[in-house]
Each structure stands twice: as structure tokens, then as C-alpha cells.
Short mmCIF file of C-alpha atoms in Angstrom, two decimals:
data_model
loop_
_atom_site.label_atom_id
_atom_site.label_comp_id
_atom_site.label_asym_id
_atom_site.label_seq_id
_atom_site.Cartn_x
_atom_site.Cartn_y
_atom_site.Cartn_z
CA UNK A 229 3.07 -0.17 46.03
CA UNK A 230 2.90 -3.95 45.17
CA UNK A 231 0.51 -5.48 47.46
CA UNK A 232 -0.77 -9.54 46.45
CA UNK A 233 -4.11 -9.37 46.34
CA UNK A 234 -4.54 -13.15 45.77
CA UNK A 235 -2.10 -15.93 43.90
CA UNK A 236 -2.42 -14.24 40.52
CA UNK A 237 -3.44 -10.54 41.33
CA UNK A 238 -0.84 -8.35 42.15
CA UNK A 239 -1.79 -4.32 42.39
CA UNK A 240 0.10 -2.25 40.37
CA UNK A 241 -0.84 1.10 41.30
CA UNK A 242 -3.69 2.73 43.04
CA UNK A 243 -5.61 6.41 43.27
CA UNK A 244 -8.66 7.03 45.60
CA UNK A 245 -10.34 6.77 42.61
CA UNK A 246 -9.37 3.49 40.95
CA UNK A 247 -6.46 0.44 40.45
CA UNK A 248 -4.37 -1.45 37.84
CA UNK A 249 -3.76 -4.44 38.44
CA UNK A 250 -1.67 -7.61 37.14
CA UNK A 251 -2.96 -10.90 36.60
CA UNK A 252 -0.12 -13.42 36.47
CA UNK A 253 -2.58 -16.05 35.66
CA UNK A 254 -4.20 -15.01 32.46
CA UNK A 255 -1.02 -12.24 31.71
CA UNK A 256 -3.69 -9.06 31.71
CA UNK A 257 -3.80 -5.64 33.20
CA UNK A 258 -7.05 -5.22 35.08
CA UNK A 259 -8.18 -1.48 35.28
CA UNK A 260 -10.48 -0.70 37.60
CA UNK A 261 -12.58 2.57 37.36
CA UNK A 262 -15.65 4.31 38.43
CA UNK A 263 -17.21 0.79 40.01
CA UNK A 264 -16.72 -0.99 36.66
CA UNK A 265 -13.36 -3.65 35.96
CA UNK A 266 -12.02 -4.24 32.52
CA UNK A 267 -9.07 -6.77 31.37
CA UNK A 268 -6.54 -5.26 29.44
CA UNK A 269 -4.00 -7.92 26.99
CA UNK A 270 -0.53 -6.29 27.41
CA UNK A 271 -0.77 -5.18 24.05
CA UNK A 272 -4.03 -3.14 24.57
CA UNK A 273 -3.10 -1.78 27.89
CA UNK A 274 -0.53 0.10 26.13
CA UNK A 275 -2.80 1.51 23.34
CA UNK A 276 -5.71 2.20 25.77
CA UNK A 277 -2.99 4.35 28.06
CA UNK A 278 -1.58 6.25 24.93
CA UNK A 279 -5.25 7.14 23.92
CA UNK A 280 -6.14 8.12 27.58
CA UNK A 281 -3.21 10.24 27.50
CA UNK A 282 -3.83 11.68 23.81
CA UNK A 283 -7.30 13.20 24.88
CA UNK A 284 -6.93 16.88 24.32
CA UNK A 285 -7.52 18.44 27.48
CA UNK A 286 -7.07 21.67 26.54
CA UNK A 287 -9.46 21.72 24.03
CA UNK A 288 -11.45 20.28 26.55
CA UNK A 289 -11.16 22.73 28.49
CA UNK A 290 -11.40 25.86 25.96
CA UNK A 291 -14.13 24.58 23.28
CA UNK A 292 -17.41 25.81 24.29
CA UNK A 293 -19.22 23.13 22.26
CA UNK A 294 -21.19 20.81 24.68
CA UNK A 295 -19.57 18.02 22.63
CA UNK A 296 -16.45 19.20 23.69
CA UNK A 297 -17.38 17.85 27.25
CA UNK A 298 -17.10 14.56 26.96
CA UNK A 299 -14.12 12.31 25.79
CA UNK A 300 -15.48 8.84 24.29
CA UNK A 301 -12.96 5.97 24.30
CA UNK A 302 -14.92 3.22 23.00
CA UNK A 303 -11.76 0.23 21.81
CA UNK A 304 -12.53 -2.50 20.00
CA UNK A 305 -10.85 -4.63 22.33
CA UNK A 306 -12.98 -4.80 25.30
CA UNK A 307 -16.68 -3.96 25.71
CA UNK A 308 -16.55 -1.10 28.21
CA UNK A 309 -17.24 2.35 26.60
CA UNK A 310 -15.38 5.14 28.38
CA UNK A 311 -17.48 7.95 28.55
CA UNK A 312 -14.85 11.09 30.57
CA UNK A 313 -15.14 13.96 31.24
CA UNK A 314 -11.94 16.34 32.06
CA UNK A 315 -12.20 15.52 35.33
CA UNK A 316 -12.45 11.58 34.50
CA UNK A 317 -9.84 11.83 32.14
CA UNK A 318 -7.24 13.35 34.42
CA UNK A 319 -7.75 10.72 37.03
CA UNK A 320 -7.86 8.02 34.71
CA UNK A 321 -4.39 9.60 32.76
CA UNK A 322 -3.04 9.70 37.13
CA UNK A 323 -3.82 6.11 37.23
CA UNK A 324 -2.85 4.77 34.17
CA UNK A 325 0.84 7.03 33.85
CA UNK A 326 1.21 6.05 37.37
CA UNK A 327 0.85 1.79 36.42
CA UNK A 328 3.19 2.82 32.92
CA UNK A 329 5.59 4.53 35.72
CA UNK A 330 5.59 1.23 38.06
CA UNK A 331 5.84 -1.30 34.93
CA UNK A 332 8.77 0.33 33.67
CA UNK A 333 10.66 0.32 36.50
CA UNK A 334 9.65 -3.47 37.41
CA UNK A 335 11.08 -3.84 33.79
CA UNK A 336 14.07 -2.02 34.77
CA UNK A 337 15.21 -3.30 38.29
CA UNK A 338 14.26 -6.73 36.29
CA UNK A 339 16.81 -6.36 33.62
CA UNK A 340 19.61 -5.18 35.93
CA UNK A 341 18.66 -7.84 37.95
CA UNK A 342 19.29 -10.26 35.36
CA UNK A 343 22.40 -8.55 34.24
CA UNK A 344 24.05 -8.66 37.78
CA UNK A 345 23.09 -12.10 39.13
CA UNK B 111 5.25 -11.20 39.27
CA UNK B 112 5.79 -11.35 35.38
CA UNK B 113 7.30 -9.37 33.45
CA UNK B 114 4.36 -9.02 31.03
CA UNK B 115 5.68 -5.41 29.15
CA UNK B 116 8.91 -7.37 28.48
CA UNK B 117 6.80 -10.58 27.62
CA UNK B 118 5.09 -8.84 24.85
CA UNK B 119 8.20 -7.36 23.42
CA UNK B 120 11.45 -6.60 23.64
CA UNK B 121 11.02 -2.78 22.27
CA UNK B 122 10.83 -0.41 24.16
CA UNK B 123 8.22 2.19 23.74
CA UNK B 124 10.33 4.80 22.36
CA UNK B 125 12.15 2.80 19.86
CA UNK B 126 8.62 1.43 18.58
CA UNK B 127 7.56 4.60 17.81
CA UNK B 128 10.36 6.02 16.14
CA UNK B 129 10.07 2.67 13.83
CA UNK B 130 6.78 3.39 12.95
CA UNK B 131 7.66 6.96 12.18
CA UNK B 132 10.55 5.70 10.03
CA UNK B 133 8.00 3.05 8.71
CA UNK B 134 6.14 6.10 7.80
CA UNK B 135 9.04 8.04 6.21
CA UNK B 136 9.84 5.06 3.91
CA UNK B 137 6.24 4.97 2.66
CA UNK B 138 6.15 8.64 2.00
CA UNK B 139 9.70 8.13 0.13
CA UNK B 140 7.65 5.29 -1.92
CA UNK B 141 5.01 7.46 -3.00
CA UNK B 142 7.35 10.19 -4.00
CA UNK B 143 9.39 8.24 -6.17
CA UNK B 144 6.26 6.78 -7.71
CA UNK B 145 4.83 10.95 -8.20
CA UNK B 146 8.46 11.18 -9.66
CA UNK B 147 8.10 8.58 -12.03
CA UNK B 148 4.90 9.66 -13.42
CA UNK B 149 6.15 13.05 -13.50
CA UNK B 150 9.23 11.80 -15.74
CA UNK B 151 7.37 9.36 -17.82
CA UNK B 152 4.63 12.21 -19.16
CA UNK B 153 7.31 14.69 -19.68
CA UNK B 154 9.20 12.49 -21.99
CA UNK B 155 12.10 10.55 -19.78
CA UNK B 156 11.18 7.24 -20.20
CA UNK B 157 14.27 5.78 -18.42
CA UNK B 158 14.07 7.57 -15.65
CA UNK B 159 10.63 6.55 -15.21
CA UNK B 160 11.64 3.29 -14.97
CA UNK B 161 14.48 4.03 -12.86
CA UNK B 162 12.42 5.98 -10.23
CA UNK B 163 9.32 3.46 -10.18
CA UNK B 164 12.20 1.23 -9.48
CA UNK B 165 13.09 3.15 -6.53
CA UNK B 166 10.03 3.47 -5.19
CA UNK B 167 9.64 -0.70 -5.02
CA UNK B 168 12.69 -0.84 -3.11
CA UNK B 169 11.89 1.91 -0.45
CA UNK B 170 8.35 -0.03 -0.02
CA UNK B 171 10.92 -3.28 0.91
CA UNK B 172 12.55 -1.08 3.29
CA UNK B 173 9.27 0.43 4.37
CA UNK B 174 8.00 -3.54 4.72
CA UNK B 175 11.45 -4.65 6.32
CA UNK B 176 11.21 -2.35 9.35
CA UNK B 177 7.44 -2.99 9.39
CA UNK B 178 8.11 -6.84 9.76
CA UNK B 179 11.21 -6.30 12.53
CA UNK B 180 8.69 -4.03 14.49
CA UNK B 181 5.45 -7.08 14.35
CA UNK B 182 8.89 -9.71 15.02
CA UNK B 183 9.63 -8.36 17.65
CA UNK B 184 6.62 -7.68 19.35
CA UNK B 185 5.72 -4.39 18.90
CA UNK B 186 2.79 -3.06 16.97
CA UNK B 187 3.23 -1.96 13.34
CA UNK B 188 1.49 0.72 12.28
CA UNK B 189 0.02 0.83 8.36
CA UNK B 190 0.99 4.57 7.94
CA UNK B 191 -0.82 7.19 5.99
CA UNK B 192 0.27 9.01 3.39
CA UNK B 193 -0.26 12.08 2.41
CA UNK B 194 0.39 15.51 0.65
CA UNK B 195 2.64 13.88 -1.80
CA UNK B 196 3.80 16.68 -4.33
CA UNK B 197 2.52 15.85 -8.12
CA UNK B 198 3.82 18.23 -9.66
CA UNK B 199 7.59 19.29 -10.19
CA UNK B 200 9.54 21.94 -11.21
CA UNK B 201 11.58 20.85 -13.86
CA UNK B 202 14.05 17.11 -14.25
CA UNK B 203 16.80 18.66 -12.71
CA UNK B 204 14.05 19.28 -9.73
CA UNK B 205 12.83 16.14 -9.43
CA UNK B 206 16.50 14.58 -8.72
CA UNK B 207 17.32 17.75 -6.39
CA UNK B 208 14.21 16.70 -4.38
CA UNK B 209 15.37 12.68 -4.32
CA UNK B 210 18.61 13.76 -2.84
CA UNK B 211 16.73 15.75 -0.28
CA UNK B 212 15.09 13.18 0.60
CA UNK B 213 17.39 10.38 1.05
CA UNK B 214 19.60 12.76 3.03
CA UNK B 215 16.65 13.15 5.47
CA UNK B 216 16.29 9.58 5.76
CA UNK B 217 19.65 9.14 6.62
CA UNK B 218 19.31 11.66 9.38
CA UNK B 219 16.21 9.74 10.51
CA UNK B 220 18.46 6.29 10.55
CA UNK B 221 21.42 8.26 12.91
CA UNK B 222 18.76 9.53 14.56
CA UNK B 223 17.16 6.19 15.63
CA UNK B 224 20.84 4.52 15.41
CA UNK B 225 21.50 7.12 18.36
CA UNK B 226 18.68 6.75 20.81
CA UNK B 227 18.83 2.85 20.28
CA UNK B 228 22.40 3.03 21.80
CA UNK B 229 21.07 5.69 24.71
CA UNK B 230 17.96 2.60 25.58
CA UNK B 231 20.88 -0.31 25.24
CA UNK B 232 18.92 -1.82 22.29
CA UNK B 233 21.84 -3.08 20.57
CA UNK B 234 19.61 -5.68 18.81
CA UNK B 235 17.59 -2.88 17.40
CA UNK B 236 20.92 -0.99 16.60
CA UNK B 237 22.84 -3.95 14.79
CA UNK B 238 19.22 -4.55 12.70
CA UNK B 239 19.62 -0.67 11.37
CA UNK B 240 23.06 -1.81 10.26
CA UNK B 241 21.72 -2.79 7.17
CA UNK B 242 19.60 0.75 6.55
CA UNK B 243 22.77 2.96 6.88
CA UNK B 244 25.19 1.19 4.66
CA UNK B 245 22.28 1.11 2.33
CA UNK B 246 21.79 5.13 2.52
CA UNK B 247 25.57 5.18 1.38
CA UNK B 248 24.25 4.07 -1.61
CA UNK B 249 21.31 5.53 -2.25
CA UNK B 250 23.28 9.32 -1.03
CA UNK B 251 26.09 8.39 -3.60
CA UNK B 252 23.44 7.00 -6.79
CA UNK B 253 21.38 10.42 -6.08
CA UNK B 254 24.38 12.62 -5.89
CA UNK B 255 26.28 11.06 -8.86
CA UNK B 256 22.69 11.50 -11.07
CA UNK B 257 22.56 15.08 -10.15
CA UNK B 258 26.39 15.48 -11.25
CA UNK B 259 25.39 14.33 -14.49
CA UNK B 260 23.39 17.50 -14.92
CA UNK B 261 26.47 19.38 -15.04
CA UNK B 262 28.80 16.59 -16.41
CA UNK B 263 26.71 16.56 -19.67
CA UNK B 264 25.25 19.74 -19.66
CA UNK B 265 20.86 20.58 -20.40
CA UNK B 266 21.21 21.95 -23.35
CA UNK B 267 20.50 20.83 -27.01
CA UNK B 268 20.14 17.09 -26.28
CA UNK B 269 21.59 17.08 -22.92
CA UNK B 270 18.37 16.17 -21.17
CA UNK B 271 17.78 13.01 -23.98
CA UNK B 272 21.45 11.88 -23.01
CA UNK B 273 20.93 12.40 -19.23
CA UNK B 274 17.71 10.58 -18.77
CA UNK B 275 19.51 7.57 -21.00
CA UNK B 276 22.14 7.43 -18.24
CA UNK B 277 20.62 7.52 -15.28
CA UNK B 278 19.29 4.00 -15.01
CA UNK B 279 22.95 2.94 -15.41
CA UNK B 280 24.09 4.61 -12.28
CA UNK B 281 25.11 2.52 -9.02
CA UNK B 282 27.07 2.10 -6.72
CA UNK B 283 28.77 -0.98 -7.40
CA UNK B 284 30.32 0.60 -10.68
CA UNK B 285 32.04 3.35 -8.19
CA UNK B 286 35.86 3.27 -9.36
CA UNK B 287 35.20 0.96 -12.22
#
């Protein structure tokens, strides 16, 4: 699941229909999605993930309003508006929850790893 | 490869959020106090006015404590919102009913917290709530011992004058004295 990339770019998790990656260099998550790449701080990879994951798909899905079509995720921390639609949003919530998934258990084996050496 | 999750902070998800919940609890407490007080002071009970405005400072300080251990640490704290606090009450016997209530929910909240720190191994997290659940011995006991005086000295005739005049005096560190 970790492939090196380059020096500083290690892939954290990958769909057919995007990546997470770390940079070890500048310490940011880099998401890439639908052809465009945007650099997450720690911090705001972990807010941008819980909003991903707090879209309401079921209202998505049920709401007949054409608003109710489109998810906009438009953080103040990086310059790339999200625009998603259900179908967006359940491949980006794949992606994401499956980078959240590997992270934790680097953090995990990391700890032990500590603990027993 | 880096840690970077454990670089930003050594919370865990989980326990972050149930911080800024309790961060969130401890404001609502604040507020409620401060409804209390106002309630008290235009019915008449000028003391306990005082006493619950006094209150509500210190559960903002606990509200601010956790609030700096969370941004210490780390983790994100979250300003919380407040709302539907209760104006109205129904009577001064109601008012302290409702501040025991209370505090016994924030305990709950603390074991609560206390309890999943110790399932995540947090034990730095756990030995900071130290502090929050010998305080709610307190705060339980001063609540409970106000309430008593209700009966102790009785509502009627001047009973509510005498009450309100003795409720700033309780605490815990006259317990036995």
C-alpha cells in the first residue's frame, strides 16, 4: 500500500479514482482528485476528511431540490472548491477513510514499535 | 515516513472530540448559572445571585482549562455554541434542583471521558482529568448540601430570606468543621 514515489512522496492510499499522499518534505497530505492536486497541513487533512464524511448522503439522495445535488466544500485553507456530487462524494469519503484507515495504523504499529524496541 | 498525525498531536481523534464536547458542556453549565443568577437576583435573592454568577466564572475556567489542554496539546479547540439556555425557572428551590442536575451530569461526562481515555492508553489525558473529578466532589457536595438547606430551615415565613443568606457560605472545605 506504501509505494515511494520519490524521496519525500510516499502514497498513502489509492482508488481508480484518486490518491493521498505524504510529503515528508514539507509534512502535508497531498489529495489527488478528479485531475486536480491539493496540499493538505496535517491539521486540515483531518477537518477536510470529517467534512467529506459529514456530507449528508441521504439527503442527497432523497431531497428532490436540484440544490440538493451538489455538495460544495469550499475550506478556507486551500484554494480548490469541491464541487460533488453523490457519486463524487462517495469516492472521495473511499479515498479519504481509506488514507485515515492507513495513518492510524502507521500510528499504531509506530507506537508499539517504540514501546517494544 | 513521518509520523505526521502523531506530529501534530498527541490526541487521538476520539479523545479530542469528547474534549470539545465537554468544552461545550462547561460553557452551557456557564450560561446556566449566569440565567440562574439573573433569575435569583430579580426575584429578590441577592446572595445567591452572587453566589451563582460566581459559579458560572469558575465553570468558564474549567470550560477555558480543557480548551487550553486540547490547543496544548495539539488538537483543535472548538469555540462552542450555546444555546437553548432556560430563562426562566420554576421556583428557588428549582433553580438549585436544576444545578445539582447538572453537575451530576458533568460528572458522568468526566467518568465518561476518564473511561475511554484509559480504553485509548491516554494516561496523560487521564491524569490531566484528575483535577476535574476531585473538583465535581465538590461542586456534587456544595449543590447537595444547598438543597438540604431547603429542608434544614424550612420555606416558610422567612425561610427563603434565611436560605438565600446561607448559601454563599457553603463549601466544601467547612465539611466537618
Amino acid at each position: 500500500m506504501q509505494a515511494k514515489i520519490n524521496t519525500h512522496l510516499i502514497e498513502i492510499f489509492k482508488t481508480e479514482c484518486g490518491s493521498v499522499y505524504q510529503c515528508d518534505q514539507t509534512n502535508h497530505f497531498i489529495l489527488e482528485y478528479a485531475g486536480r492536486v491539493t496540499a493538505f497541513k496535517p491539521i486540515n487533512f483531518i477537518d477536510f476528511t470529517k467534512r467529506v464524511f459529514a456530507i449528508n448522503l441521504h439527503d442527497m439522495a432523497s431531497n428532490t431540490a436540484r440544490h440538493a445535488d451538489i455538495a460544495i466544500l469550499m475550506p478556507l485553507y486551500t484554494e480548490t472548491c469541491f464541487l460533488l456530487t453523490m457519486i463524487d462524494t462517495i469516492r472521495l469519503q473511499r479515498i479519504l477513510g481509506g488514507a485515515k484507515t492507513i495513518l492510524h495504523l502507521h500510528t499504531l504499529l509506530r507506537t508499539n514499535q517504540l514501546q517494544f524496541a | 515516513m513521518k509520523d505526521l498525525l502523531r506530529l501534530r498531536t498527541s490526541l487521538t481523534e476520539e479523545i479530542e472530540a469528547l474534549l470539545n464536547e465537554q468544552i461545550k458542556v462547561e460553557a452551557y453549565s456557564s450560561s446556566i448559572y449566569l440565567a440562574m443568577s439573573s433569575w435569583c437576583d430579580r426575584n429578590g435573592y441577592d446572595n445567591s445571585a452572587g453566589y451563582l454568577e460566581k459559579q458560572s466564572g469558575e465553570e468558564r475556567e474549567h470550560m477555558l482549562k480543557l480548551f487550553r489542554y486540547v490547543n496544548d496539546l495539539g488538537g483543535s479547540a472548538v469555540s462552542p455554541e450555546v444555546t437553548n439556555i432556560p430563562q426562566e425557572f420554576d421556583s428557588f428551590k428549582g433553580v438549585f434542583e436544576m444545578a445539582l442536575q447538572q453537575e451530576i451530569q458533568v460528572t458522568s461526562n468526566f467518568n465518561r471521558i476518564a473511561d475511554r481515555c484509559q480504553k485509548a492508553n491516554d494516561y496523560v489525558t487521564f491524569q490531566f482529568l484528575q483535577w476535574f473529578l476531585k473538583e465535581q466532589v465538590e461542586e456534587e457536595y456544595v449543590a447537595r448540601r444547598i438543597l438540604e438547606l431547603f429542608d434544614v430551615i424550612g420555606e416558610e415565613g422567612a425561610g427563603r430570606w434565611e436560605i438565600d443568606k446561607h448559601i454563599p457560605k457553603v463549601s466544601f472545605g467547612n465539611a466537618g468543621e
